C-alpha positions as a printed NumPy array, in Angstrom:
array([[120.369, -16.084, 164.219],
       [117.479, -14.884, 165.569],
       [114.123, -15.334, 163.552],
       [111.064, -13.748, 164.875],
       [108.077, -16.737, 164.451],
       [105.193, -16.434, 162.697],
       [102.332, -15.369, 164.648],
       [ 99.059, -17.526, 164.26 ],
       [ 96.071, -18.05 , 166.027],
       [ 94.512, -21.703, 166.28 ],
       [ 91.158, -22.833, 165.547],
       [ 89.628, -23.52 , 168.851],
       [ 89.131, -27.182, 169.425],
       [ 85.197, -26.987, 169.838],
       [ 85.294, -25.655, 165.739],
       [ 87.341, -28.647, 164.523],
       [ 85.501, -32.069, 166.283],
       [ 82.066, -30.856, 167.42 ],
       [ 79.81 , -33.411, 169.119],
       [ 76.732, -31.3  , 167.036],
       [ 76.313, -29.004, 164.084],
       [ 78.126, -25.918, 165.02 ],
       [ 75.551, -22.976, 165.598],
       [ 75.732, -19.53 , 163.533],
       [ 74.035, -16.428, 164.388],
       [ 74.304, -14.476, 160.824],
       [ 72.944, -10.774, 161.095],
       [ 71.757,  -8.769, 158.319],
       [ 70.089, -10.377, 154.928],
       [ 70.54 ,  -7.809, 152.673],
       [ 73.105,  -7.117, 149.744],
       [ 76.157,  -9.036, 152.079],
       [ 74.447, -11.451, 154.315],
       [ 72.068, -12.897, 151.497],
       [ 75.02 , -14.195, 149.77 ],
       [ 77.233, -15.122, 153.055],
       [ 74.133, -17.881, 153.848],
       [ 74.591, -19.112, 150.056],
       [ 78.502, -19.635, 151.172],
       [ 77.767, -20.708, 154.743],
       [ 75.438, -23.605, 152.697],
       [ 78.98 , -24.219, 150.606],
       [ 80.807, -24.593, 153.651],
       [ 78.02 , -26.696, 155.442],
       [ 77.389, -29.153, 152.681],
       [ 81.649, -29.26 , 152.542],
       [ 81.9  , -29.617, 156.21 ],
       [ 79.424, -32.694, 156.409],
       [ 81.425, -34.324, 153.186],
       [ 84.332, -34.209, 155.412],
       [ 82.722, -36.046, 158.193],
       [ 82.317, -32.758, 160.498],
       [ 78.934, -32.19 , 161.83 ],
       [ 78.384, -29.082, 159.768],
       [ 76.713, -25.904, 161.013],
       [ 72.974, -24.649, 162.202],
       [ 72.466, -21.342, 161.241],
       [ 70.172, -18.713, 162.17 ],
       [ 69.17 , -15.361, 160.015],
       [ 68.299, -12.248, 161.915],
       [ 66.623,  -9.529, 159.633],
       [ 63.18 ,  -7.541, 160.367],
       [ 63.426,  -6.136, 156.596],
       [ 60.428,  -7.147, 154.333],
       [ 61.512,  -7.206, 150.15 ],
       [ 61.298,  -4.555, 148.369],
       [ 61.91 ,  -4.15 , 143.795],
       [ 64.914,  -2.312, 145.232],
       [ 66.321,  -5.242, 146.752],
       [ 66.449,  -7.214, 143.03 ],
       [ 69.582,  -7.527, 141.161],
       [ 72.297,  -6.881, 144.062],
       [ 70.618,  -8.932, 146.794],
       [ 69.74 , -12.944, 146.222],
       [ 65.656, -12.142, 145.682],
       [ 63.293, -12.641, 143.009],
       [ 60.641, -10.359, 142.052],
       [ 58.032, -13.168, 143.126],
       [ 59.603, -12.73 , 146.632],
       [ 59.083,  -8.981, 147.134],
       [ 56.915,  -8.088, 150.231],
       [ 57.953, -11.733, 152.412],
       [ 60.636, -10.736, 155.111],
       [ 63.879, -11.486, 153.897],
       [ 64.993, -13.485, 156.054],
       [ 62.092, -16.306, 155.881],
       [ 62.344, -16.061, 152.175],
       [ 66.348, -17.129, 151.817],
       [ 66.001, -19.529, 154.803],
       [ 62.917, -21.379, 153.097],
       [ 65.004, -21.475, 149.777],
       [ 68.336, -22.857, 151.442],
       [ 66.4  , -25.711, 153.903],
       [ 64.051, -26.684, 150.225],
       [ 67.45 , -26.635, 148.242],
       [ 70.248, -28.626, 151.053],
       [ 67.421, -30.508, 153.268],
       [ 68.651, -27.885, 156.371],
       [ 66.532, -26.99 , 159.138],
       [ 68.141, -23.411, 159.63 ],
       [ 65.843, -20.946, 161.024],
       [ 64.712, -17.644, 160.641],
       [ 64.19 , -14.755, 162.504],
       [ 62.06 , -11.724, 161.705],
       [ 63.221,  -9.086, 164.375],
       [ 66.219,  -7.493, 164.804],
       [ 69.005,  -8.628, 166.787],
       [ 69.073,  -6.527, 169.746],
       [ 68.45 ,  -6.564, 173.383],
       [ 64.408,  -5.398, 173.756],
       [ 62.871,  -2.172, 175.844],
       [ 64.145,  -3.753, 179.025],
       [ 67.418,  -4.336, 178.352],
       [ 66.791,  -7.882, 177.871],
       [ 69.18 , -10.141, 175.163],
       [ 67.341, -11.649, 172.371],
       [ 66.014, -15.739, 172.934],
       [ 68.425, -16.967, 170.746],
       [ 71.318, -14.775, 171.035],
       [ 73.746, -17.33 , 171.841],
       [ 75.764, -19.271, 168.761],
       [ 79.028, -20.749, 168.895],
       [ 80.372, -18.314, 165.644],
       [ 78.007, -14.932, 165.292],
       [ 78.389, -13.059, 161.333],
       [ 77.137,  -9.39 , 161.424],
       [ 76.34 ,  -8.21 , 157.823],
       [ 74.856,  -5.017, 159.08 ],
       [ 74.503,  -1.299, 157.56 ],
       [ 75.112,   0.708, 160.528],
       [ 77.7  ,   1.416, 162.961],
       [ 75.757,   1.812, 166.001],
       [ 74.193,  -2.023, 165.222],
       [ 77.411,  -3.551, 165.01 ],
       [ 77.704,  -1.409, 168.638],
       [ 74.776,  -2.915, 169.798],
       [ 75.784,  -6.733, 169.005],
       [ 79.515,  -6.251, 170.716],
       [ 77.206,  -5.221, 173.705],
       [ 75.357,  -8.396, 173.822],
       [ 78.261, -10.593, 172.493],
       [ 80.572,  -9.174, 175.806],
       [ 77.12 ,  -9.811, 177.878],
       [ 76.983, -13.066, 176.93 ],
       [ 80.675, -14.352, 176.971],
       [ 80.193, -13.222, 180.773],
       [ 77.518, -15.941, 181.755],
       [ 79.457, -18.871, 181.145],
       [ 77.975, -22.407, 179.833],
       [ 78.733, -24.854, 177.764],
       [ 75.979, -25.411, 175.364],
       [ 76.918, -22.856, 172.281],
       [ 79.245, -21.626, 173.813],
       [ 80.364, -17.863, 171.604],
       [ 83.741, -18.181, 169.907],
       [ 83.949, -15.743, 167.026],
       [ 82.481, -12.807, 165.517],
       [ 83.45 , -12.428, 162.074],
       [ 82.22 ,  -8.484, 160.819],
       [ 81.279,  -7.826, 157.22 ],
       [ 81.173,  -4.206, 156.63 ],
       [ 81.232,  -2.035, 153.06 ],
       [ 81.383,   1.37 , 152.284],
       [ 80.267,   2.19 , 148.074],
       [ 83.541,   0.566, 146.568],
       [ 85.158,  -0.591, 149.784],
       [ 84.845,  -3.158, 153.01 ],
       [ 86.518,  -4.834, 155.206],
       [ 86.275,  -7.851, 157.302],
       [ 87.617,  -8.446, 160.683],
       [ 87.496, -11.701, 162.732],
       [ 87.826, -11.338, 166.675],
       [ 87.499, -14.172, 169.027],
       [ 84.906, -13.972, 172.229],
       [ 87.386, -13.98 , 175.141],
       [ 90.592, -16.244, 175.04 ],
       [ 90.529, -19.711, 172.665],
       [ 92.946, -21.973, 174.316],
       [ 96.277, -21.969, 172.428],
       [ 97.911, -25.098, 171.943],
       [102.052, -24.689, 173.058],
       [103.721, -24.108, 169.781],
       [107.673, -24.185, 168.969],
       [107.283, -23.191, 165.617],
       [104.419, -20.009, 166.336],
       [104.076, -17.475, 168.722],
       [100.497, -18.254, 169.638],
       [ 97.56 , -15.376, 169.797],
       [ 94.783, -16.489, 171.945],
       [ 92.411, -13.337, 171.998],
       [ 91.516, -11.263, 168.523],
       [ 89.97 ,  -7.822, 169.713],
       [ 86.37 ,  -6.792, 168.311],
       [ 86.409,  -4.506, 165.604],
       [ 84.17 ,  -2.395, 167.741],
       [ 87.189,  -2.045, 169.968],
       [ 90.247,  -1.952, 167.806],
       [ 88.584,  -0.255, 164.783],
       [ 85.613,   1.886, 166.332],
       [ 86.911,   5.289, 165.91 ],
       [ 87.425,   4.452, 161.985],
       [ 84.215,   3.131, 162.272],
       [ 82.305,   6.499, 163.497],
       [ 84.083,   8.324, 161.01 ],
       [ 83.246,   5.902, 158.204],
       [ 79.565,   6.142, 158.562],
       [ 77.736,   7.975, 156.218],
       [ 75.387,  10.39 , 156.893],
       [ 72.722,   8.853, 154.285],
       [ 71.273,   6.236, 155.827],
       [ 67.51 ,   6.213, 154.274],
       [ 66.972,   3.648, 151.763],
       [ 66.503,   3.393, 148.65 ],
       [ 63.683,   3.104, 146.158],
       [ 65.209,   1.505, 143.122],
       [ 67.918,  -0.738, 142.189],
       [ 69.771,   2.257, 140.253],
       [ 69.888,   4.291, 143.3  ],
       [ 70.67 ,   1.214, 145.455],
       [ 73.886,   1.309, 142.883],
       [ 74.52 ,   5.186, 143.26 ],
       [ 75.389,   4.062, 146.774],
       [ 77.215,   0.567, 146.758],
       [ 78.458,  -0.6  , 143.673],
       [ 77.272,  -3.911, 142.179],
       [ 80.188,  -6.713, 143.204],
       [ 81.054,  -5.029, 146.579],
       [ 79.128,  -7.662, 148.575],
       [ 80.132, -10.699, 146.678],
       [ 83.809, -10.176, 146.697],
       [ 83.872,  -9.09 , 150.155],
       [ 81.753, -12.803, 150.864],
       [ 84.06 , -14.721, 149.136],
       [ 87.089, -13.714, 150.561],
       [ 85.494, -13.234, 154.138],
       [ 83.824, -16.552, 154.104],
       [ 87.35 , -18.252, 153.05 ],
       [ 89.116, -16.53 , 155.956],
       [ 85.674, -18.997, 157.914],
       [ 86.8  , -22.141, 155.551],
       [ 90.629, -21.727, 156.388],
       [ 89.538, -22.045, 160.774],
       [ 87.896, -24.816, 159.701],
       [ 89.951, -26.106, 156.939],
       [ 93.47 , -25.851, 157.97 ],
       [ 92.85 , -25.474, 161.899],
       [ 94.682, -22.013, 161.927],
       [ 94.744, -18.202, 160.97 ],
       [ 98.256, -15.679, 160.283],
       [ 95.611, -13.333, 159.392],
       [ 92.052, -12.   , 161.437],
       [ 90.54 ,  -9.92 , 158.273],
       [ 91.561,  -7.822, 155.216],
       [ 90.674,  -4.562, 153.342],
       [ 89.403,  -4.669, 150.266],
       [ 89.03 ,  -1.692, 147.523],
       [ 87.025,  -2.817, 144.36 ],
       [ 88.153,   0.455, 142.894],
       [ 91.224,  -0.668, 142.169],
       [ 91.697,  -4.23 , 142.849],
       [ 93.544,  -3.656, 145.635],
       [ 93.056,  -6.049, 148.934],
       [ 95.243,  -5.595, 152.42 ],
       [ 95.535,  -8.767, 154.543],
       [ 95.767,  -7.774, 158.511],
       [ 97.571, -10.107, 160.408],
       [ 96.788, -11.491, 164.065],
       [ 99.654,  -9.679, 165.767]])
C-alpha cells in the first residue's frame, strides 16, 4: 500500500543551536507588531530558559503616537507624541534587561536605491499596512539573500497581514534551508514569499482607504478590536513550533474573527 508522506519543512540548523542571539528584523509597530514584540519577549525569555541563545530584535517604525493609537495598540496616553517604536523598545529592554534596538525610519531602500544599515537579520517579521511595503521588503529581502555571508545570514520572513475582521499569516523561507534526508517526510526546502505566491490576492485585497485615523472609534470602524492579537498569537506559535519542535507541516493560516473560523495552509 502506497501512503503518500507527510510533507514538512525543517527548522534550519542555524535556528535550533546558534553560536549568538538570533537577530529579528520586526517591521511595523502599530496595532500587530506592538503586540508580536510582547510575544517575541515570550519566546526570548523561553528560548534562553531552554539554554538557546535567544533572539536580538530590531523595530522598524517612523510613526510618532497618536490618542488614536490607545486601546488597540500596546501605548499609554503618557506615551503619545514619542515614536513608537523607541517607546515599546524602551519598555521591553526596562522590563526583560534586553538590549533590542529601535529604529525610527522606515524600512526601505533610500533615494538611491540603497538598502537600509541594518537590513540584514537572520528571521525578518513584516507587520505592515500596505501592500506595496510588504513589495518593497521582498525587494530588499531577494537583494540581500543574493550577497552571500555568513554573519545574519536571512532565513525567514514570516508576514502578518489583516484586513477589518480577517488576516492571514504566511511564512516563506529566504532561498533553500538545507533539508535533512528523511524516510518518514517528503522534505520542502524553499517556502515561496507571499509577495510571490499570494500577490495578486494581495492587490486586490488592498483597500482603497488608506488615511488614518483620528480616534480610537474610527480606528475600530476599520479593524475590529481582537484582529491583531489573535492573528499574533497564532502567528507567533507557528515562530515557537520552528523553534520548539524543529519542524513545520504548515507555512501560515487564514484566520476570520467573524466567525471563528481559521484555515491552516500546508507546506506543499
Amino acid at each position: 500500500m502506497n501512503t503518500a508522506k507527510t510533507a514538512v519543512h525543517f527548522t534550519d540548523n542555524y535556528l535550533l543551536n546558534p553560536t549568538n542571539p538570533i537577530s529579528v528584523n520586526l517591521i511595523g509597530a502599530g496595532g500587530t507588531g506592538s503586540k508580536v514584540l510582547t510575544a517575541l519577549m515570550e519566546i526570548n525569555e523561553s528560548l534562553i530558559a531552554l539554554e538557546h541563545a535567544g533572539l536580538q530584535v530590531r523595530l522598524w517604525d517612523d510613526d510618532v503616537i497618536t490618542s488614536a493609537n490607545l486601546g488597540r495598540q500596546r501605548f499609554a496616553e503618557s506615551e503619545t507624541g514619542l515614536y513608537k517604536s523607541v517607546a515599546l523598545i524602551n519598555r521591553c529592554n526596562r522590563w526583560a534587561g534586553t538590549n533590542w534596538k529601535a529604529e525610527t525610519v522606515k524600512f526601505e531602500k533610500d533615494n538611491f536605491g540603497r538598502l537600509p544599515e541594518e537590513a540584514r537579520a537572520v528571521i525578518t517579521i513584516t507587520c505592515v499596512d500596505g501592500v506595496q511595503a510588504r513589495f518593497g521588503v521582498a525587494e530588499i529581502l531577494k537583494e540581500i539573500s543574493y550577497r552571500r555571508h555568513y554573519q545574519d545570514e536571512p532565513k525567514y520572513w514570516v508576514d502578518f497581514g489583516n484586513s477589518q475582521h480577517t488576516g492571514q499569516v504566511i511564512l516563506s523561507t529566504i532561498g533553500e534551508i538545507k533539508q535533512p534526508n528523511s524516510e518518514k517526510y517528503e522534505t520542502v526546502a524553499s517556502l515561496p514569499f507571499v509577495t510571490d505566491e499570494f500577490g495578486e490576492l494581495l492587490k486586490q485585497s488592498e483597500q482603497e482607504d488608506s488615511t488614518p485615523s483620528c480616534s480610537l472609534a474610527e480606528a475600530l470602524e476599520h479593524q475590529d478590536l481582537f484582529i491583531n492579537s489573535s492573528l499574533t498569537q497564532m502567528g507567533c506559535s507557528l515562530l515557537w513550533n520552528l523553534f520548539r519542535r524543529g519542524m513545520t507541516e504548515y507555512k501560515g493560516f487564514f484566520h476570520n474573527l467573524k466567525d471563528f473560523r481559521t484555515h491552516p495552509i500546508k507546506v506543499a
